Amino acid sequence: MLREWRSELNRLLLLIAGASVLGLIVGQITLFVLLALLFYLSRMMFQLYRLNRWLENLPDATQGEPPEATGVWGWIFDGIYRLQRRERQAVNHLKSILDKAQESSAALEMAVVMINHRGNLEWWNKAAETLLGFRAEQDKQQGVTNLLREPRFFEYFEKRHYAEPLRIQSPIHKNLILEFQITLFGEGERLMLVRDVSQMHKLESMRKDFVGNVSHELRTPITVINGYLETLLDHKDSVAPRWVKPLEQMHQQSQRMENIVRDLLTLSRLETKSLPKEQDRIDINSLFREIKTEAEQVFAHKSHTFTLASDPDLYVRGSMSELYSALSNLLFNAAKYTPDKGEIGLSAHLNSAGLDVEVTDNGVGIAEHHIPRLTERFYRVDESRSTDTGGTGLGLAIVKHVLARHGGSLEIYSKVGKGSRFVCHFPKERLLPAPVQAVKSA
Ligand code: ADP
């Protein structure tokens, strides 16, 4: 580069020197130097004009050879040309990556939809047309909630909490069940993946129906067996002594079966029926008192201390029977898995996110690696301990389902030998204001 500038400078000096000599001879040195500078300036202007025309006349500034030139101008033209070539290669490379990404997502069976920050469609693949009915020409830049009008989708889309996927019917094929999963990226843009889960959904409902039907069919025979065993044990005197122990064991096991069938039926109902539109206004404090009284009676032999602590006037919208069952499951577990004379607490406190209901105990505790699996059906920390306590292994699965149906979640904290804390979180939307009477009396 320096070489070109040096020769350009030499050329200018030579021109001025020549003009000065000629000017000296003629006696018009200033005029000749001025004329020489004018000539130099015109040459520069001409090269600038050529450069401008070259860039202007290109349909695409990344193509076409630069004009011929020497010296600094040749160097400038070549530099721009090299830059253009490099840019062209980068653009081609990116284009081929984009083409490949589009080709592969077009071949996917899963619908891929890109949505901009305004919630409008930017791009989608072929599967989005077959599963969601998007039309290539007409639907570009349309709002996604204008095209997918299912209220549950609208709620899911607007909420911006995409940890769990959403399952709904396909808007164009009523027999297809679709699973929507949205990911936020960039500046408020969203990537929506939609897959056909009809087969999986069918298998799941077959499994749910099967469990529901089996439990229903087993209920009557087990109740009959249990009833007869109870009657026999009520008349122990008329039973041969060697049969008393086997009968007692049979009775214990048939009661366990009855509990399992009852819990399976509860779970099956929770899975197959949605919460009714008309829901109860639940007074948390009075619900606590009821559950506490029942636990104190059932576990009187263990001499636990039950304490209640909660904010006043807490009202939640939901199913009374379901919340009763969930909270009593937690409180009964606390009482079951705590040695005699334990301390069991039931509390409820408001916070910015909603309401936290906690059941605490200072019992046996649970090792950390069991905690993530506790809400699985039939998962037990210690098989022998649960059979001793008459547990079914379904209680926490019921709690999890009930909370999910109320938009809530369960968190478990525990330390072996120290005790456990089960926290049920209810979102703000579940809270109800205190009835007018309660406000007056407060
Ligand atoms: P189960 O009917 O066996 O109690 P659950 O689903 O209610 O079934 O609980 C699953 C397992 O979690 C129990 O078997 C028990 O090992 C453990 N567990 C539940 N609650 C407590 C608690 N408060 N303290 C210690 N362990 C608990």
mmCIF file of N, CA, C and O in Angstrom, residues 52-101:
data_model
loop_
_atom_site.group_PDB
_atom_site.id
_atom_site.type_symbol
_atom_site.label_atom_id
_atom_site.label_comp_id
_atom_site.label_asym_id
_atom_site.label_seq_id
_atom_site.Cartn_x
_atom_site.Cartn_y
_atom_site.Cartn_z
ATOM 1 N N ASN A 52 -17.730 5.125 -8.802
ATOM 2 C CA ASN A 52 -19.138 5.335 -8.497
ATOM 3 C C ASN A 52 -20.019 4.611 -9.525
ATOM 4 O O ASN A 52 -20.970 3.918 -9.175
ATOM 5 N N ARG A 53 -19.628 4.742 -10.824
ATOM 6 C CA ARG A 53 -20.448 4.132 -11.877
ATOM 7 C C ARG A 53 -20.425 2.608 -11.784
ATOM 8 O O ARG A 53 -21.416 1.930 -11.936
ATOM 9 N N TRP A 54 -19.224 2.111 -11.464
ATOM 10 C CA TRP A 54 -19.084 0.650 -11.349
ATOM 11 C C TRP A 54 -20.006 0.103 -10.253
ATOM 12 O O TRP A 54 -20.746 -0.844 -10.454
ATOM 13 N N LEU A 55 -19.953 0.788 -9.098
ATOM 14 C CA LEU A 55 -20.791 0.316 -7.976
ATOM 15 C C LEU A 55 -22.275 0.511 -8.269
ATOM 16 O O LEU A 55 -23.094 -0.333 -7.963
ATOM 17 N N GLU A 56 -22.590 1.664 -8.909
ATOM 18 C CA GLU A 56 -23.997 1.989 -9.199
ATOM 19 C C GLU A 56 -24.595 1.042 -10.219
ATOM 20 O O GLU A 56 -25.725 0.577 -10.059
ATOM 21 N N ASN A 57 -23.810 0.750 -11.285
ATOM 22 C CA ASN A 57 -24.374 -0.006 -12.412
ATOM 23 C C ASN A 57 -24.515 -1.490 -12.153
ATOM 24 O O ASN A 57 -25.125 -2.201 -12.937
ATOM 25 N N LEU A 58 -23.917 -1.940 -11.027
ATOM 26 C CA LEU A 58 -24.020 -3.387 -10.757
ATOM 27 C C LEU A 58 -25.422 -3.703 -10.254
ATOM 28 O O LEU A 58 -25.896 -3.059 -9.329
ATOM 29 N N PRO A 59 -26.088 -4.727 -10.847
ATOM 30 C CA PRO A 59 -27.397 -5.125 -10.335
ATOM 31 C C PRO A 59 -27.228 -5.672 -8.926
ATOM 32 O O PRO A 59 -28.041 -5.477 -8.055
ATOM 33 N N ASP A 60 -26.141 -6.320 -8.708
ATOM 34 C CA ASP A 60 -25.830 -6.864 -7.397
ATOM 35 C C ASP A 60 -24.373 -6.480 -7.148
ATOM 36 O O ASP A 60 -23.485 -6.889 -7.883
ATOM 37 N N ALA A 61 -24.144 -5.643 -6.137
ATOM 38 C CA ALA A 61 -22.793 -5.113 -5.915
ATOM 39 C C ALA A 61 -21.768 -6.184 -5.595
ATOM 40 O O ALA A 61 -20.608 -5.892 -5.417
ATOM 41 N N THR A 62 -22.204 -7.413 -5.528
ATOM 42 C CA THR A 62 -21.239 -8.471 -5.217
ATOM 43 C C THR A 62 -20.729 -9.133 -6.496
ATOM 44 O O THR A 62 -20.048 -10.148 -6.436
ATOM 45 N N GLN A 63 -21.144 -8.627 -7.675
ATOM 46 C CA GLN A 63 -20.689 -9.246 -8.921
ATOM 47 C C GLN A 63 -19.968 -8.218 -9.807
ATOM 48 O O GLN A 63 -20.049 -7.028 -9.590
ATOM 49 N N GLY A 64 -19.289 -8.720 -10.868
ATOM 50 C CA GLY A 64 -18.700 -7.823 -11.864
ATOM 51 C C GLY A 64 -17.269 -7.442 -11.523
ATOM 52 O O GLY A 64 -16.938 -7.220 -10.373
ATOM 53 N N GLU A 65 -16.436 -7.374 -12.621
ATOM 54 C CA GLU A 65 -15.018 -7.022 -12.458
ATOM 55 C C GLU A 65 -14.894 -5.510 -12.211
ATOM 56 O O GLU A 65 -15.672 -4.722 -12.769
ATOM 57 N N PRO A 66 -13.904 -5.038 -11.437
ATOM 58 C CA PRO A 66 -13.737 -3.586 -11.230
ATOM 59 C C PRO A 66 -13.082 -2.951 -12.468
ATOM 60 O O PRO A 66 -12.439 -3.653 -13.248
ATOM 61 N N PRO A 67 -13.199 -1.619 -12.661
ATOM 62 C CA PRO A 67 -12.550 -0.986 -13.820
ATOM 63 C C PRO A 67 -11.021 -1.055 -13.701
ATOM 64 O O PRO A 67 -10.498 -1.161 -12.595
ATOM 65 N N GLU A 68 -10.339 -1.010 -14.877
ATOM 66 C CA GLU A 68 -8.864 -1.056 -14.895
ATOM 67 C C GLU A 68 -8.335 0.278 -14.378
ATOM 68 O O GLU A 68 -8.864 1.336 -14.737
ATOM 69 N N ALA A 69 -7.307 0.250 -13.533
ATOM 70 C CA ALA A 69 -6.683 1.509 -13.108
ATOM 71 C C ALA A 69 -5.297 1.213 -12.574
ATOM 72 O O ALA A 69 -5.000 0.074 -12.223
ATOM 73 N N THR A 70 -4.444 2.260 -12.534
ATOM 74 C CA THR A 70 -3.082 2.046 -12.023
ATOM 75 C C THR A 70 -2.941 2.814 -10.709
ATOM 76 O O THR A 70 -3.821 3.581 -10.341
ATOM 77 N N GLY A 71 -1.829 2.548 -10.038
ATOM 78 C CA GLY A 71 -1.483 3.300 -8.826
ATOM 79 C C GLY A 71 -2.480 3.077 -7.700
ATOM 80 O O GLY A 71 -3.053 1.998 -7.547
ATOM 81 N N VAL A 72 -2.676 4.133 -6.932
ATOM 82 C CA VAL A 72 -3.538 4.033 -5.760
ATOM 83 C C VAL A 72 -4.938 3.599 -6.156
ATOM 84 O O VAL A 72 -5.559 2.766 -5.510
ATOM 85 N N TRP A 73 -5.399 4.113 -7.264
ATOM 86 C CA TRP A 73 -6.772 3.779 -7.680
ATOM 87 C C TRP A 73 -6.907 2.293 -8.018
ATOM 88 O O TRP A 73 -7.893 1.660 -7.664
ATOM 89 N N GLY A 74 -5.892 1.768 -8.665
ATOM 90 C CA GLY A 74 -5.913 0.317 -8.966
ATOM 91 C C GLY A 74 -5.979 -0.471 -7.673
ATOM 92 O O GLY A 74 -6.730 -1.440 -7.520
ATOM 93 N N TRP A 75 -5.194 0.020 -6.700
ATOM 94 C CA TRP A 75 -5.147 -0.684 -5.400
ATOM 95 C C TRP A 75 -6.525 -0.595 -4.688
ATOM 96 O O TRP A 75 -7.013 -1.567 -4.128
ATOM 97 N N ILE A 76 -7.167 0.593 -4.771
ATOM 98 C CA ILE A 76 -8.488 0.753 -4.129
ATOM 99 C C ILE A 76 -9.524 -0.153 -4.810
ATOM 100 O O ILE A 76 -10.281 -0.880 -4.156
ATOM 101 N N PHE A 77 -9.520 -0.141 -6.164
ATOM 102 C CA PHE A 77 -10.483 -0.978 -6.897
ATOM 103 C C PHE A 77 -10.310 -2.455 -6.540
ATOM 104 O O PHE A 77 -11.263 -3.179 -6.267
ATOM 105 N N ASP A 78 -9.027 -2.902 -6.512
ATOM 106 C CA ASP A 78 -8.782 -4.331 -6.209
ATOM 107 C C ASP A 78 -9.222 -4.669 -4.790
ATOM 108 O O ASP A 78 -9.772 -5.731 -4.525
ATOM 109 N N GLY A 79 -8.949 -3.725 -3.855
ATOM 110 C CA GLY A 79 -9.337 -3.968 -2.442
ATOM 111 C C GLY A 79 -10.842 -4.159 -2.319
ATOM 112 O O GLY A 79 -11.298 -5.107 -1.664
ATOM 113 N N ILE A 80 -11.595 -3.264 -2.994
ATOM 114 C CA ILE A 80 -13.064 -3.384 -2.909
ATOM 115 C C ILE A 80 -13.506 -4.708 -3.535
ATOM 116 O O ILE A 80 -14.374 -5.413 -3.006
ATOM 117 N N TYR A 81 -12.859 -5.061 -4.645
ATOM 118 C CA TYR A 81 -13.243 -6.303 -5.332
ATOM 119 C C TYR A 81 -13.003 -7.524 -4.437
ATOM 120 O O TYR A 81 -13.838 -8.425 -4.336
ATOM 121 N N ARG A 82 -11.842 -7.496 -3.735
ATOM 122 C CA ARG A 82 -11.530 -8.630 -2.843
ATOM 123 C C ARG A 82 -12.574 -8.732 -1.726
ATOM 124 O O ARG A 82 -13.047 -9.813 -1.393
ATOM 125 N N LEU A 83 -12.931 -7.571 -1.167
ATOM 126 C CA LEU A 83 -13.954 -7.548 -0.101
ATOM 127 C C LEU A 83 -15.278 -8.131 -0.592
ATOM 128 O O LEU A 83 -15.937 -8.929 0.076
ATOM 129 N N GLN A 84 -15.621 -7.716 -1.835
ATOM 130 C CA GLN A 84 -16.884 -8.212 -2.411
ATOM 131 C C GLN A 84 -16.860 -9.726 -2.572
ATOM 132 O O GLN A 84 -17.831 -10.413 -2.294
ATOM 133 N N ARG A 85 -15.701 -10.227 -3.014
ATOM 134 C CA ARG A 85 -15.617 -11.689 -3.233
ATOM 135 C C ARG A 85 -15.793 -12.440 -1.925
ATOM 136 O O ARG A 85 -16.498 -13.440 -1.847
ATOM 137 N N ARG A 86 -15.130 -11.894 -0.872
ATOM 138 C CA ARG A 86 -15.213 -12.555 0.428
ATOM 139 C C ARG A 86 -16.671 -12.563 0.940
ATOM 140 O O ARG A 86 -17.175 -13.547 1.427
ATOM 141 N N GLU A 87 -17.333 -11.431 0.744
ATOM 142 C CA GLU A 87 -18.722 -11.311 1.199
ATOM 143 C C GLU A 87 -19.612 -12.279 0.425
ATOM 144 O O GLU A 87 -20.487 -12.935 0.981
ATOM 145 N N ARG A 88 -19.327 -12.369 -0.911
ATOM 146 C CA ARG A 88 -20.132 -13.267 -1.756
ATOM 147 C C ARG A 88 -20.016 -14.713 -1.267
ATOM 148 O O ARG A 88 -20.979 -15.441 -1.163
ATOM 149 N N GLN A 89 -18.739 -15.086 -0.923
ATOM 150 C CA GLN A 89 -18.532 -16.472 -0.449
ATOM 151 C C GLN A 89 -19.294 -16.702 0.860
ATOM 152 O O GLN A 89 -19.948 -17.735 1.035
ATOM 153 N N ALA A 90 -19.229 -15.703 1.787
ATOM 154 C CA ALA A 90 -19.913 -15.858 3.084
ATOM 155 C C ALA A 90 -21.417 -15.972 2.877
ATOM 156 O O ALA A 90 -22.081 -16.813 3.500
ATOM 157 N N VAL A 91 -21.971 -15.134 1.970
ATOM 158 C CA VAL A 91 -23.414 -15.164 1.709
ATOM 159 C C VAL A 91 -23.807 -16.530 1.149
ATOM 160 O O VAL A 91 -24.791 -17.146 1.581
ATOM 161 N N ASN A 92 -23.000 -17.033 0.187
ATOM 162 C CA ASN A 92 -23.310 -18.348 -0.403
ATOM 163 C C ASN A 92 -23.284 -19.450 0.639
ATOM 164 O O ASN A 92 -24.123 -20.343 0.643
ATOM 165 N N HIS A 93 -22.273 -19.350 1.538
ATOM 166 C CA HIS A 93 -22.144 -20.366 2.577
ATOM 167 C C HIS A 93 -23.380 -20.357 3.491
ATOM 168 O O HIS A 93 -23.990 -21.389 3.754
ATOM 169 N N LEU A 94 -23.765 -19.119 3.912
ATOM 170 C CA LEU A 94 -24.943 -19.013 4.791
ATOM 171 C C LEU A 94 -26.200 -19.494 4.083
ATOM 172 O O LEU A 94 -27.054 -20.159 4.657
ATOM 173 N N LYS A 95 -26.297 -19.185 2.796
ATOM 174 C CA LYS A 95 -27.479 -19.570 2.020
ATOM 175 C C LYS A 95 -27.571 -21.101 1.952
ATOM 176 O O LYS A 95 -28.652 -21.678 2.096
ATOM 177 N N SER A 96 -26.385 -21.735 1.758
ATOM 178 C CA SER A 96 -26.444 -23.203 1.648
ATOM 179 C C SER A 96 -26.831 -23.824 2.992
ATOM 180 O O SER A 96 -27.579 -24.796 3.046
ATOM 181 N N ILE A 97 -26.360 -23.199 4.121
ATOM 182 C CA ILE A 97 -26.757 -23.708 5.443
ATOM 183 C C ILE A 97 -28.269 -23.535 5.622
ATOM 184 O O ILE A 97 -28.978 -24.454 6.047
ATOM 185 N N LEU A 98 -28.759 -22.341 5.240
ATOM 186 C CA LEU A 98 -30.188 -22.044 5.381
ATOM 187 C C LEU A 98 -31.024 -23.004 4.525
ATOM 188 O O LEU A 98 -32.048 -23.532 4.974
ATOM 189 N N ASP A 99 -30.536 -23.238 3.278
ATOM 190 C CA ASP A 99 -31.265 -24.154 2.381
ATOM 191 C C ASP A 99 -31.349 -25.537 2.998
ATOM 192 O O ASP A 99 -32.395 -26.178 2.994
ATOM 193 N N LYS A 100 -30.188 -25.980 3.581
ATOM 194 C CA LYS A 100 -30.171 -27.326 4.177
ATOM 195 C C LYS A 100 -31.125 -27.398 5.366
ATOM 196 O O LYS A 100 -31.874 -28.352 5.520
ATOM 197 N N ALA A 101 -31.091 -26.327 6.216
ATOM 198 C CA ALA A 101 -31.971 -26.318 7.397
ATOM 199 C C ALA A 101 -33.428 -26.341 6.952
ATOM 200 O O ALA A 101 -34.254 -27.071 7.518
#
